[in-house]
Coordinates of C-alpha atoms in Angstrom, one line a residue:
Chain A
X29 CA 33.6 -76.7 9.6
X30 CA 29.9 -77.7 9.5
X31 CA 28.7 -74.2 8.5
X32 CA 31.2 -74.1 5.7
X33 CA 29.9 -77.4 4.3
X34 CA 26.3 -76.2 4.7
X35 CA 27.0 -73.0 2.8
X36 CA 29.2 -74.9 0.2
X37 CA 26.3 -77.4 -0.5
X38 CA 23.8 -74.6 -0.8
X39 CA 25.9 -72.5 -3.1
X40 CA 27.0 -75.4 -5.3
X41 CA 23.3 -76.6 -5.5
X42 CA 22.3 -72.9 -6.3
X43 CA 24.4 -73.0 -9.5
X44 CA 22.5 -75.9 -10.8
X45 CA 19.1 -74.7 -9.7
X46 CA 19.1 -72.1 -12.5
X47 CA 20.2 -72.3 -16.1
X48 CA 23.3 -70.1 -15.2
X49 CA 25.5 -73.2 -14.6
X50 CA 24.6 -75.0 -17.8
X51 CA 25.0 -71.8 -19.9
X52 CA 28.3 -71.2 -18.3
X53 CA 29.5 -74.7 -18.8
X54 CA 28.5 -74.8 -22.4
X55 CA 30.2 -71.4 -23.1
X56 CA 33.3 -72.5 -21.3
X57 CA 33.6 -75.7 -23.3
X58 CA 32.9 -74.0 -26.6
X59 CA 35.5 -71.3 -26.0
X60 CA 38.2 -73.7 -24.6
X61 CA 37.5 -75.9 -27.7
X62 CA 37.5 -73.1 -30.3
X63 CA 40.6 -71.5 -28.9
X64 CA 42.6 -74.7 -28.5
X65 CA 42.0 -75.9 -32.0
X66 CA 41.8 -72.5 -33.7
X67 CA 44.4 -70.3 -31.9
X68 CA 46.4 -73.0 -30.1
X69 CA 46.7 -75.1 -33.3
X70 CA 46.5 -78.4 -31.5
X71 CA 46.5 -80.4 -34.7
X72 CA 49.0 -78.3 -36.6
X73 CA 51.7 -78.7 -34.0
X74 CA 51.9 -82.4 -34.6
X75 CA 52.6 -82.9 -30.9
X76 CA 50.6 -85.0 -28.6
X77 CA 50.4 -82.6 -25.6
X78 CA 47.9 -80.1 -24.3
X79 CA 50.0 -77.0 -24.2
X80 CA 47.8 -75.2 -26.7
X81 CA 44.8 -76.0 -24.5
X82 CA 46.3 -74.6 -21.3
X83 CA 48.1 -71.6 -22.9
X84 CA 44.7 -69.9 -23.6
X85 CA 43.4 -70.4 -20.0
X86 CA 44.9 -67.1 -18.6
X87 CA 43.0 -65.0 -21.2
X88 CA 39.9 -67.2 -21.1
X89 CA 39.6 -67.0 -17.3
X90 CA 40.0 -63.3 -17.5
X91 CA 36.4 -63.0 -18.6
X92 CA 34.8 -66.3 -17.6
X93 CA 35.8 -66.4 -13.9
X94 CA 34.6 -62.9 -13.1
X95 CA 31.2 -64.0 -14.6
X96 CA 31.1 -66.6 -11.9
X97 CA 32.5 -64.5 -9.0
X98 CA 30.4 -61.4 -9.7
X99 CA 27.3 -62.8 -8.1
X100 CA 28.9 -64.3 -5.0
X101 CA 28.3 -61.4 -2.7
X102 CA 26.6 -58.7 -4.8
X103 CA 23.6 -60.9 -5.4
X104 CA 23.3 -61.6 -1.6
X105 CA 23.3 -57.9 -1.0
X106 CA 20.7 -57.2 -3.6
X107 CA 18.2 -59.7 -2.4
X108 CA 18.9 -59.0 1.3
X109 CA 19.9 -62.5 2.0
X110 CA 23.3 -61.4 3.3
X111 CA 21.5 -60.2 6.4
X112 CA 20.1 -63.6 6.8
X113 CA 23.4 -65.4 6.1
X114 CA 25.4 -63.2 8.5
X115 CA 23.0 -63.4 11.4
X116 CA 23.2 -67.2 11.3
X117 CA 25.8 -68.6 13.6
X118 CA 28.7 -68.5 11.1
X119 CA 31.9 -66.4 11.2
X120 CA 32.7 -64.1 8.3
X121 CA 35.5 -66.3 7.2
X122 CA 33.3 -69.4 7.2
X123 CA 30.8 -67.7 5.0
X124 CA 33.6 -66.4 2.6
X125 CA 35.2 -69.9 2.4
X126 CA 31.9 -71.8 1.9
X127 CA 31.1 -69.5 -1.0
X128 CA 34.5 -69.5 -2.5
X129 CA 34.9 -73.3 -2.3
X130 CA 31.6 -73.8 -4.0
X131 CA 32.5 -71.5 -6.9
X132 CA 35.9 -73.2 -7.1
X133 CA 34.3 -76.6 -7.2
X134 CA 32.0 -75.4 -9.9
X135 CA 34.9 -74.2 -12.0
X136 CA 36.6 -77.5 -11.4
X137 CA 33.5 -79.3 -12.7
X138 CA 33.6 -77.1 -15.9
X139 CA 37.4 -77.8 -16.2
X140 CA 36.9 -81.5 -15.8
X141 CA 34.3 -81.6 -18.5
X142 CA 37.1 -80.7 -21.0
X143 CA 38.2 -84.3 -20.8
X144 CA 37.3 -85.0 -24.4
X145 CA 40.4 -82.9 -25.4
X146 CA 42.5 -85.1 -23.2
X147 CA 41.0 -88.2 -24.8
X148 CA 41.6 -86.9 -28.3
X149 CA 45.3 -86.3 -27.5
X150 CA 45.6 -89.7 -26.0
X151 CA 43.9 -91.2 -29.1
X152 CA 46.1 -89.5 -31.5
X153 CA 49.5 -90.1 -29.8
X154 CA 51.3 -90.9 -26.6
X155 CA 51.3 -87.7 -24.4
X156 CA 52.9 -87.5 -21.0
X157 CA 49.8 -87.7 -18.8
X158 CA 51.7 -86.5 -15.9
X159 CA 52.4 -83.2 -17.6
X160 CA 48.7 -82.9 -18.5
X161 CA 47.8 -83.5 -14.9
X162 CA 50.2 -80.8 -13.8
X163 CA 48.5 -78.5 -16.2
X164 CA 45.1 -79.2 -14.9
X165 CA 46.3 -78.6 -11.4
X166 CA 47.9 -75.3 -12.4
X167 CA 44.8 -74.3 -14.3
X168 CA 42.6 -75.0 -11.3
X169 CA 45.0 -73.1 -9.0
X170 CA 44.9 -70.1 -11.3
X171 CA 41.1 -70.2 -11.5
X172 CA 41.1 -70.2 -7.7
X173 CA 43.3 -67.0 -7.7
X174 CA 40.9 -65.3 -10.2
X175 CA 37.9 -66.4 -8.1
X176 CA 39.4 -65.1 -4.8
X177 CA 40.0 -61.7 -6.5
X178 CA 36.5 -61.7 -7.9
X179 CA 34.8 -62.7 -4.7
X180 CA 36.5 -60.0 -2.7
X181 CA 35.4 -57.4 -5.4
X182 CA 31.9 -58.8 -5.3
X183 CA 31.7 -58.0 -1.6
X184 CA 32.3 -54.3 -2.4
X185 CA 29.0 -53.7 -4.3
X186 CA 25.5 -54.8 -4.8
X187 CA 25.8 -54.3 -8.5
X188 CA 27.0 -57.4 -10.4
X189 CA 28.0 -55.5 -13.5
X190 CA 30.3 -53.3 -11.5
X191 CA 31.7 -56.4 -9.7
X192 CA 32.3 -58.0 -13.1
X193 CA 34.1 -55.0 -14.6
X194 CA 36.4 -54.3 -11.7
X195 CA 37.3 -58.0 -11.3
X196 CA 38.3 -58.1 -15.0
X197 CA 40.4 -55.1 -14.6
X198 CA 42.2 -56.4 -11.5
X199 CA 42.7 -59.8 -13.0
X200 CA 43.9 -58.2 -16.2
X201 CA 46.4 -56.1 -14.3
X202 CA 47.9 -59.4 -12.9
X203 CA 48.2 -60.8 -16.5
X204 CA 49.7 -57.5 -17.7
X205 CA 52.4 -57.6 -15.1
X206 CA 54.0 -60.5 -17.0
X207 CA 54.2 -58.4 -20.1
X208 CA 55.2 -55.3 -18.2
X209 CA 58.6 -57.0 -17.3
X210 CA 59.5 -57.1 -21.0
X211 CA 58.5 -53.5 -21.4
X212 CA 60.6 -52.5 -18.5
X213 CA 63.5 -54.3 -19.9
X214 CA 63.0 -52.6 -23.2
X215 CA 63.0 -49.0 -21.6
X216 CA 66.1 -49.8 -19.7
X217 CA 65.1 -50.7 -16.2
X218 CA 67.4 -53.1 -14.5
X219 CA 66.7 -56.7 -15.3
X220 CA 66.3 -57.5 -11.6
X221 CA 63.5 -55.2 -11.1
X222 CA 61.9 -56.2 -14.4
X223 CA 62.1 -59.8 -13.3
X224 CA 60.5 -59.1 -10.0
X225 CA 57.6 -57.3 -11.6
X226 CA 57.3 -60.1 -14.1
X227 CA 57.3 -62.7 -11.3
X228 CA 54.0 -61.4 -10.1
X229 CA 52.3 -61.9 -13.5
X230 CA 49.8 -64.8 -13.8
X231 CA 51.2 -66.0 -17.1
X232 CA 54.8 -66.6 -16.0
X233 CA 53.7 -68.5 -13.0
X234 CA 51.2 -70.5 -15.0
X235 CA 53.6 -71.3 -18.0
X236 CA 55.8 -73.6 -15.9
X237 CA 52.8 -75.4 -14.5
X238 CA 51.2 -75.9 -17.9
X239 CA 54.4 -77.4 -19.1
X240 CA 54.3 -80.0 -16.3
X241 CA 56.7 -78.4 -13.9
X242 CA 55.3 -78.2 -10.4
X243 CA 57.5 -75.6 -8.7
X244 CA 56.7 -75.0 -5.1
X245 CA 57.1 -71.3 -5.7
X246 CA 54.4 -71.3 -8.4
X247 CA 52.0 -73.3 -6.3
X248 CA 52.8 -71.0 -3.3
X249 CA 52.2 -68.0 -5.6
X250 CA 48.6 -69.0 -6.4
X251 CA 47.9 -70.3 -2.9
X252 CA 49.1 -67.0 -1.3
X253 CA 47.0 -64.9 -3.7
X254 CA 44.0 -66.9 -2.7
X255 CA 44.7 -66.5 1.0
X256 CA 45.3 -62.8 0.6
X257 CA 42.2 -62.1 -1.4
X258 CA 39.9 -64.1 0.8
X259 CA 41.2 -62.4 3.8
X260 CA 40.6 -59.1 2.0
X261 CA 37.1 -60.4 1.3
X262 CA 36.3 -61.2 4.9
X263 CA 37.7 -57.7 5.9
X264 CA 35.6 -55.9 3.3
X265 CA 32.5 -57.6 4.8
X266 CA 33.5 -56.8 8.4
X267 CA 34.2 -53.2 7.4
X268 CA 30.8 -52.9 5.8
X269 CA 29.2 -54.3 8.9
X270 CA 30.6 -51.4 11.0
X271 CA 30.8 -48.8 8.3
Chain B
X10 CA 7.6 -70.8 35.4
X11 CA 10.6 -71.0 37.6
X12 CA 12.6 -68.4 35.6
X13 CA 9.8 -66.4 34.2
X14 CA 11.4 -63.2 35.3
X15 CA 14.9 -64.0 33.9
X16 CA 16.3 -61.1 31.8
X17 CA 17.0 -62.6 28.3
X18 CA 17.9 -59.6 26.3
X19 CA 19.6 -56.4 27.6
X20 CA 20.4 -53.4 25.4
X21 CA 23.0 -51.1 27.0
X22 CA 23.2 -47.6 25.4
X23 CA 23.3 -49.2 21.9
X24 CA 24.3 -46.5 19.5
X25 CA 24.8 -46.4 15.7
X26 CA 25.9 -43.5 13.7
X27 CA 25.7 -43.5 9.9
X28 CA 28.0 -40.5 9.1
X29 CA 26.4 -37.5 10.8
X30 CA 23.0 -39.4 11.3
X31 CA 22.3 -41.0 14.7
X32 CA 20.3 -43.8 13.6
X33 CA 20.2 -45.3 17.1
X34 CA 21.0 -43.1 20.1
X35 CA 21.8 -44.8 23.4
X36 CA 19.0 -47.3 23.2
X37 CA 18.6 -49.2 26.4
X38 CA 15.9 -51.7 27.6
X39 CA 15.7 -55.2 28.6
X40 CA 13.3 -58.1 27.9
X41 CA 12.4 -60.9 30.2
X42 CA 11.4 -64.4 29.5
X43 CA 7.7 -64.6 28.6
X44 CA 7.5 -60.9 27.5
X45 CA 6.5 -59.8 24.0
X46 CA 8.0 -56.5 23.4
X47 CA 6.4 -54.2 20.8
X48 CA 9.1 -52.0 19.3
X49 CA 7.3 -49.0 17.9
X50 CA 8.4 -45.9 16.0
X51 CA 7.8 -44.0 12.9
X52 CA 9.6 -45.1 9.7
X53 CA 13.3 -44.3 10.0
X54 CA 13.2 -44.0 13.7
X55 CA 16.0 -46.6 14.1
X56 CA 13.9 -49.7 14.8
X57 CA 15.6 -51.9 12.2
X58 CA 19.0 -50.5 12.9
X59 CA 18.6 -51.4 16.5
X60 CA 17.5 -54.9 15.7
X61 CA 20.3 -55.4 13.2
X62 CA 22.8 -54.5 15.9
X63 CA 21.2 -56.9 18.3
X64 CA 21.3 -59.7 15.8
X65 CA 25.0 -59.0 15.1
X66 CA 24.4 -57.9 11.5
X67 CA 25.6 -54.3 12.2
X68 CA 28.4 -53.5 14.6
X69 CA 27.3 -50.7 17.0
X70 CA 29.2 -47.4 17.1
X71 CA 29.2 -47.6 20.9
X72 CA 27.3 -49.4 23.6
X73 CA 26.6 -53.1 23.6
X74 CA 23.8 -55.7 24.3
X75 CA 23.7 -59.1 25.9
X76 CA 21.5 -62.0 24.8
X77 CA 21.1 -64.9 27.3
X78 CA 24.2 -63.6 29.0
X79 CA 26.4 -63.4 25.8
X80 CA 27.8 -60.1 24.6
X81 CA 27.1 -59.1 21.0
X82 CA 30.6 -57.7 20.6
X83 CA 32.7 -60.5 22.2
X84 CA 30.6 -63.5 21.8
X85 CA 28.5 -63.0 18.7
X86 CA 28.4 -66.5 17.4
X87 CA 26.8 -67.7 20.8
X88 CA 24.3 -64.8 20.5
X89 CA 23.4 -65.9 17.0
X90 CA 22.9 -69.4 18.2
X91 CA 20.4 -68.2 20.8
X92 CA 18.5 -65.9 18.4
X93 CA 15.8 -66.5 15.8
X94 CA 15.7 -63.5 13.5
X95 CA 13.3 -62.5 10.8
X96 CA 14.9 -59.6 8.9
X97 CA 12.8 -56.9 7.4
X98 CA 11.1 -58.1 4.2
X99 CA 11.9 -61.7 5.1
X100 CA 14.7 -62.3 2.7
X101 CA 15.2 -65.8 1.4
X102 CA 17.1 -67.5 -1.5
X103 CA 14.7 -67.2 -4.4
X104 CA 15.7 -70.3 -6.3
X105 CA 15.4 -72.6 -3.3
X106 CA 12.3 -74.3 -2.2
X107 CA 11.1 -73.7 1.4
X108 CA 12.2 -77.2 2.3
X109 CA 15.7 -76.8 0.9
X110 CA 15.9 -73.4 2.6
X111 CA 14.9 -74.8 6.0
X112 CA 17.4 -77.7 5.6
X113 CA 20.1 -75.3 4.8
X114 CA 19.3 -73.2 7.9
X115 CA 19.3 -76.4 10.0
X116 CA 22.6 -77.5 8.6
X117 CA 24.3 -74.2 9.3
X118 CA 23.0 -74.4 12.9
X119 CA 24.2 -78.0 13.2
X120 CA 20.9 -79.6 13.5
X121 CA 21.1 -82.9 11.5
X122 CA 19.6 -86.3 11.0
X123 CA 16.3 -87.2 12.7
X124 CA 16.5 -84.0 14.8
X125 CA 16.6 -81.9 11.7
X126 CA 13.4 -83.6 10.3
X127 CA 11.7 -83.0 13.6
X128 CA 12.7 -79.4 13.8
X129 CA 11.6 -78.7 10.1
X130 CA 8.3 -80.5 10.6
X131 CA 7.6 -78.5 13.8
X132 CA 8.4 -75.2 12.1
X133 CA 6.4 -76.0 8.9
X134 CA 3.4 -77.1 11.1
X135 CA 3.5 -73.9 13.1
X136 CA 3.7 -71.7 10.0
X137 CA 1.4 -73.8 7.9
X138 CA 3.8 -74.2 5.0
X139 CA 2.8 -77.8 4.2
X140 CA 1.3 -77.0 0.8
X141 CA 4.2 -75.0 -0.6
X142 CA 7.3 -76.9 0.6
X143 CA 8.5 -77.9 -2.9
X144 CA 7.7 -74.7 -4.8
X145 CA 10.6 -72.2 -5.4
X146 CA 10.4 -69.4 -3.0
X147 CA 10.4 -67.0 -5.9
X148 CA 6.9 -68.2 -6.9
X149 CA 5.4 -67.8 -3.5
X150 CA 3.0 -65.0 -2.5
X151 CA 4.1 -62.4 0.0
X152 CA 2.3 -64.1 2.9
X153 CA 4.0 -67.4 2.2
X154 CA 7.4 -65.8 1.9
X155 CA 6.9 -64.1 5.2
X156 CA 6.0 -67.4 6.8
X157 CA 9.1 -69.1 5.2
X158 CA 11.2 -66.4 7.0
X159 CA 9.3 -67.1 10.2
X160 CA 9.8 -70.8 9.9
X161 CA 13.5 -70.2 9.5
X162 CA 13.5 -67.9 12.6
X163 CA 11.8 -70.5 14.9
X164 CA 13.4 -73.6 13.4
X165 CA 15.9 -74.2 16.2
X166 CA 13.3 -73.2 18.8
X167 CA 15.3 -70.2 19.9
X168 CA 14.9 -68.6 23.4
X169 CA 15.0 -65.1 21.9
X170 CA 13.0 -64.1 18.8
X171 CA 13.6 -60.8 16.9
X172 CA 11.0 -60.2 14.3
X173 CA 11.3 -57.1 12.1
X174 CA 7.7 -56.2 10.9
X175 CA 6.5 -59.7 10.9
X176 CA 3.0 -58.8 9.7
X177 CA 3.9 -56.0 7.2
X178 CA 2.1 -56.5 3.9
X179 CA 0.0 -59.4 5.0
X180 CA -3.8 -59.6 4.6
X181 CA -5.9 -59.5 7.8
X182 CA -6.2 -63.3 8.0
X183 CA -2.5 -63.8 7.7
X184 CA -1.9 -61.0 10.2
X185 CA -4.2 -62.8 12.6
X186 CA -2.4 -66.1 12.1
X187 CA 1.0 -64.7 12.7
X188 CA -0.2 -63.0 15.8
X189 CA -1.7 -66.2 17.1
X190 CA 1.6 -67.9 16.4
X191 CA 3.5 -65.2 18.4
X192 CA 1.1 -65.5 21.2
X193 CA 1.4 -69.3 21.3
X194 CA 5.2 -69.0 21.5
X195 CA 5.2 -66.1 24.0
X196 CA 5.3 -68.1 27.2
X197 CA 8.8 -69.6 27.0
X198 CA 10.6 -67.0 25.0
X199 CA 11.6 -63.4 25.0
X200 CA 10.1 -61.9 21.8
X201 CA 10.9 -58.5 20.3
X202 CA 8.8 -57.4 17.3
X203 CA 8.9 -54.2 15.5
X204 CA 5.8 -52.7 14.0
X205 CA 4.1 -49.5 13.1
X206 CA 0.6 -51.0 13.5
X207 CA -0.6 -49.9 16.9
X208 CA -3.4 -52.4 17.1
X209 CA -0.8 -55.1 17.0
X210 CA 0.7 -53.8 20.3
X211 CA -2.7 -54.2 22.0
X212 CA -3.2 -57.5 20.4
X213 CA 0.0 -59.4 21.3
X214 CA 2.5 -57.3 23.2
X215 CA 3.0 -57.2 27.0
X216 CA 5.2 -54.3 26.7
X217 CA 5.8 -51.4 24.3
X218 CA 8.9 -49.4 23.6
X219 CA 8.7 -46.4 21.4
X220 CA 11.6 -45.0 19.7
X221 CA 11.8 -41.8 17.6
X222 CA 14.9 -40.3 16.0
X223 CA 17.0 -43.0 17.5
X224 CA 15.9 -42.4 21.2
X225 CA 13.7 -44.4 23.4
X226 CA 10.8 -42.1 24.4
X227 CA 8.4 -44.6 26.0
X228 CA 8.9 -47.9 27.8
X229 CA 6.0 -49.4 29.5
X230 CA 2.9 -51.6 29.2
X231 CA 0.4 -51.0 26.5
X232 CA -2.2 -50.1 29.2
X233 CA 0.2 -47.4 30.5
X234 CA 0.6 -46.2 26.9
X235 CA -3.1 -46.0 26.4
X236 CA -3.4 -44.1 29.7
X237 CA -1.3 -41.3 28.3
X238 CA -4.2 -40.5 25.9
X239 CA -6.6 -37.7 26.8
X240 CA -9.3 -40.1 25.7
X241 CA -8.3 -42.5 28.5
X242 CA -11.4 -42.8 30.8
X243 CA -13.2 -40.1 29.0
X244 CA -17.0 -40.6 29.0
X245 CA -19.3 -40.2 25.9
X246 CA -22.9 -39.4 26.8
X247 CA -25.6 -39.3 24.2
X248 CA -28.5 -37.1 25.4
X249 CA -31.8 -35.8 24.1
X250 CA -31.3 -32.3 22.5
X251 CA -33.2 -30.5 25.3
X252 CA -31.1 -31.9 28.1
X253 CA -27.9 -31.4 26.2
X254 CA -28.2 -27.6 26.3
X255 CA -27.3 -27.1 30.0
X256 CA -25.6 -30.5 30.4
X257 CA -22.4 -29.3 28.9
X258 CA -22.1 -26.5 31.4
X259 CA -22.9 -28.7 34.3
X260 CA -20.5 -31.3 33.3
X261 CA -17.7 -28.8 32.9
X262 CA -18.2 -27.8 36.6
X263 CA -17.6 -31.3 37.7
X264 CA -14.4 -31.9 39.7
X265 CA -12.1 -34.0 37.6
X266 CA -13.4 -33.0 34.2
X267 CA -11.1 -31.0 32.0
X268 CA -13.1 -30.5 28.9
X269 CA -16.4 -31.3 27.3
X270 CA -16.8 -31.7 23.6
X271 CA -20.3 -31.3 22.2
X272 CA -21.1 -32.9 18.8
X273 CA -24.2 -33.5 16.8
X274 CA -25.7 -36.8 17.4
X275 CA -26.9 -39.4 14.8
X276 CA -30.1 -37.4 14.3
X277 CA -31.4 -33.9 15.1
X278 CA -33.0 -35.0 18.3
X279 CA -29.9 -35.8 20.1
X280 CA -26.3 -34.6 21.0
X281 CA -23.2 -36.5 21.9
X282 CA -21.1 -35.1 24.7
X283 CA -17.5 -36.3 25.3
X284 CA -16.3 -35.6 28.8
X285 CA -12.6 -35.7 29.3
X286 CA -11.0 -36.7 32.6
X287 CA -8.6 -34.2 34.1
X288 CA -6.1 -36.7 35.4
X289 CA -7.1 -39.9 33.8
X290 CA -9.1 -41.2 36.7
X291 CA -12.5 -42.8 36.1
X292 CA -15.3 -40.2 36.0
X293 CA -18.2 -42.3 34.7
X294 CA -19.8 -42.6 38.2
X295 CA -19.7 -38.8 38.7
X296 CA -21.1 -38.2 35.3
X297 CA -23.9 -40.8 35.9
X298 CA -24.8 -39.4 39.3
X299 CA -25.1 -35.9 37.8
X300 CA -27.3 -37.2 35.0
X301 CA -29.5 -38.9 37.5
X302 CA -29.9 -35.9 39.8
X303 CA -30.6 -33.6 36.8
X304 CA -33.0 -36.2 35.3
X305 CA -31.4 -35.9 31.8
X306 CA -32.7 -38.2 29.1
X307 CA -29.7 -40.4 28.6
X308 CA -29.6 -42.5 25.5
X309 CA -26.1 -44.0 26.0
X310 CA -23.2 -43.7 28.2
X311 CA -19.8 -45.3 27.8
X312 CA -16.2 -45.1 28.9
X313 CA -13.7 -44.4 26.1
X314 CA -10.5 -46.2 25.6
X315 CA -7.2 -44.4 25.1
X316 CA -6.4 -43.7 21.5
X317 CA -2.9 -45.2 20.8
X318 CA -2.5 -43.5 17.5
X319 CA -3.0 -40.2 19.1
X320 CA -0.6 -41.0 21.9
X321 CA 1.9 -42.3 19.4
X322 CA 1.6 -39.1 17.3
X323 CA 1.9 -36.8 20.4
X324 CA 5.0 -38.7 21.6
X325 CA 6.8 -38.9 18.4
X326 CA 6.0 -35.4 17.3
X327 CA 7.0 -33.9 20.7
X328 CA 10.6 -34.8 20.2
X329 CA 10.7 -33.1 16.8
X330 CA 9.8 -29.8 18.5
X331 CA 12.2 -30.3 21.3
X332 CA 15.0 -30.7 18.7

């Protein structure tokens, strides 16, 4: 546990040691703001909720999260510090978790800084804050899943650009699964198969959460995605070790 | 020195293949407490690969190693606890300050509180980092970066130190300081350092292991390594030009002399003769006796030391032909 905490602290501190963190947070806030009010039509809907805010998150995360995750391992490989890290008395999984949790906490900080939207909604009306909290939880879970994918991909290469592009493609595939089910339905595949495919899409899982419904299956979906990709992450590192 | 002879590191046929390339081929040797082992070899000989396997960064294709009784394959965390490692090029997180970096290393190793402060103070003191503790590592000179890496390696006062080219790229003063530091720590630890600077072996090492194309081709003391040179115990005599003419022939007839090399001296009036020993034994007395009996005008007479660079070249090139 102690090594995880040490790595977590170093990583999280690392974000704020350079302008990267501040640039990212500003861009994140601007994009969530713009898309909520412009595309989501927060005001036009005349409803005191944050659905327009959450509904843009799957697409927003598609590009923003890989921008965080791309450097997780690729940068360590590039600077050679991975050799230092992995020869300290830490297991591969501890290193993976420490880094992942730091990136996740950082995303959480960025997400928490969207609180002015929440204040606005509360000022203008009487929203169900339980629903909003569920939305935030769902959004954080989804961000974790994106991050776990990005982290594993980052372990594959020393090139951050490649890590970014591949992570976007894979996360994009998970989003597309949701749309694929309607397409399958359209071309005449049985509804059951289409449903199963659709089930694995990010959007469908996230929709319920953003409406305030905390289904265990949706929470499990994102949690299991994280577990699987982090295990893959550790496996990739171990394979590289004995390549 | 109760356990001065205790074996601390033991490599057993450590082998690493990268595809068809045998980077390390059944490398075996052991290091005792108190020994400083110079790990030598041309670039690409497998020094770094061997060290990376020993420090659990790379998994060996076959073979294993033990550090303080812990196996690198089955007990790698315990091995890493016992080890201090300076990777090649001394990588460190560029955005961090040396202080933050050392704190991080201490935290990971579970050194905390007052103990952490003490450990960092000690490492900083030994590596003379006091002046740059709060500067980002990015902005430090090569010498300081290397010392930050060293400080990290000795932070937990490890029993085994593995240093990959600790003096590479340093200026002569810094090299001297690092060697001093290694010599200071040598008594209680087992130290393995890789280098391709031969003078370093003479300066700090009590043992030398030479590796070429992944294989160990020499394992012995620096003195034994020197003795392999044909210059070992050779005698150089500076003579007046007149005496030199027949001296070469007379010297060649001496028992124990294999070869005599005649060179021009510093000026026209003298010659320098180098007399090589046939089997490495000291021949200076024989040469002196001969000179006295023949009444040569001897300007200077001295015993040569073995030339490590030549031995090194011979050893590492011989394998190439055999292959």
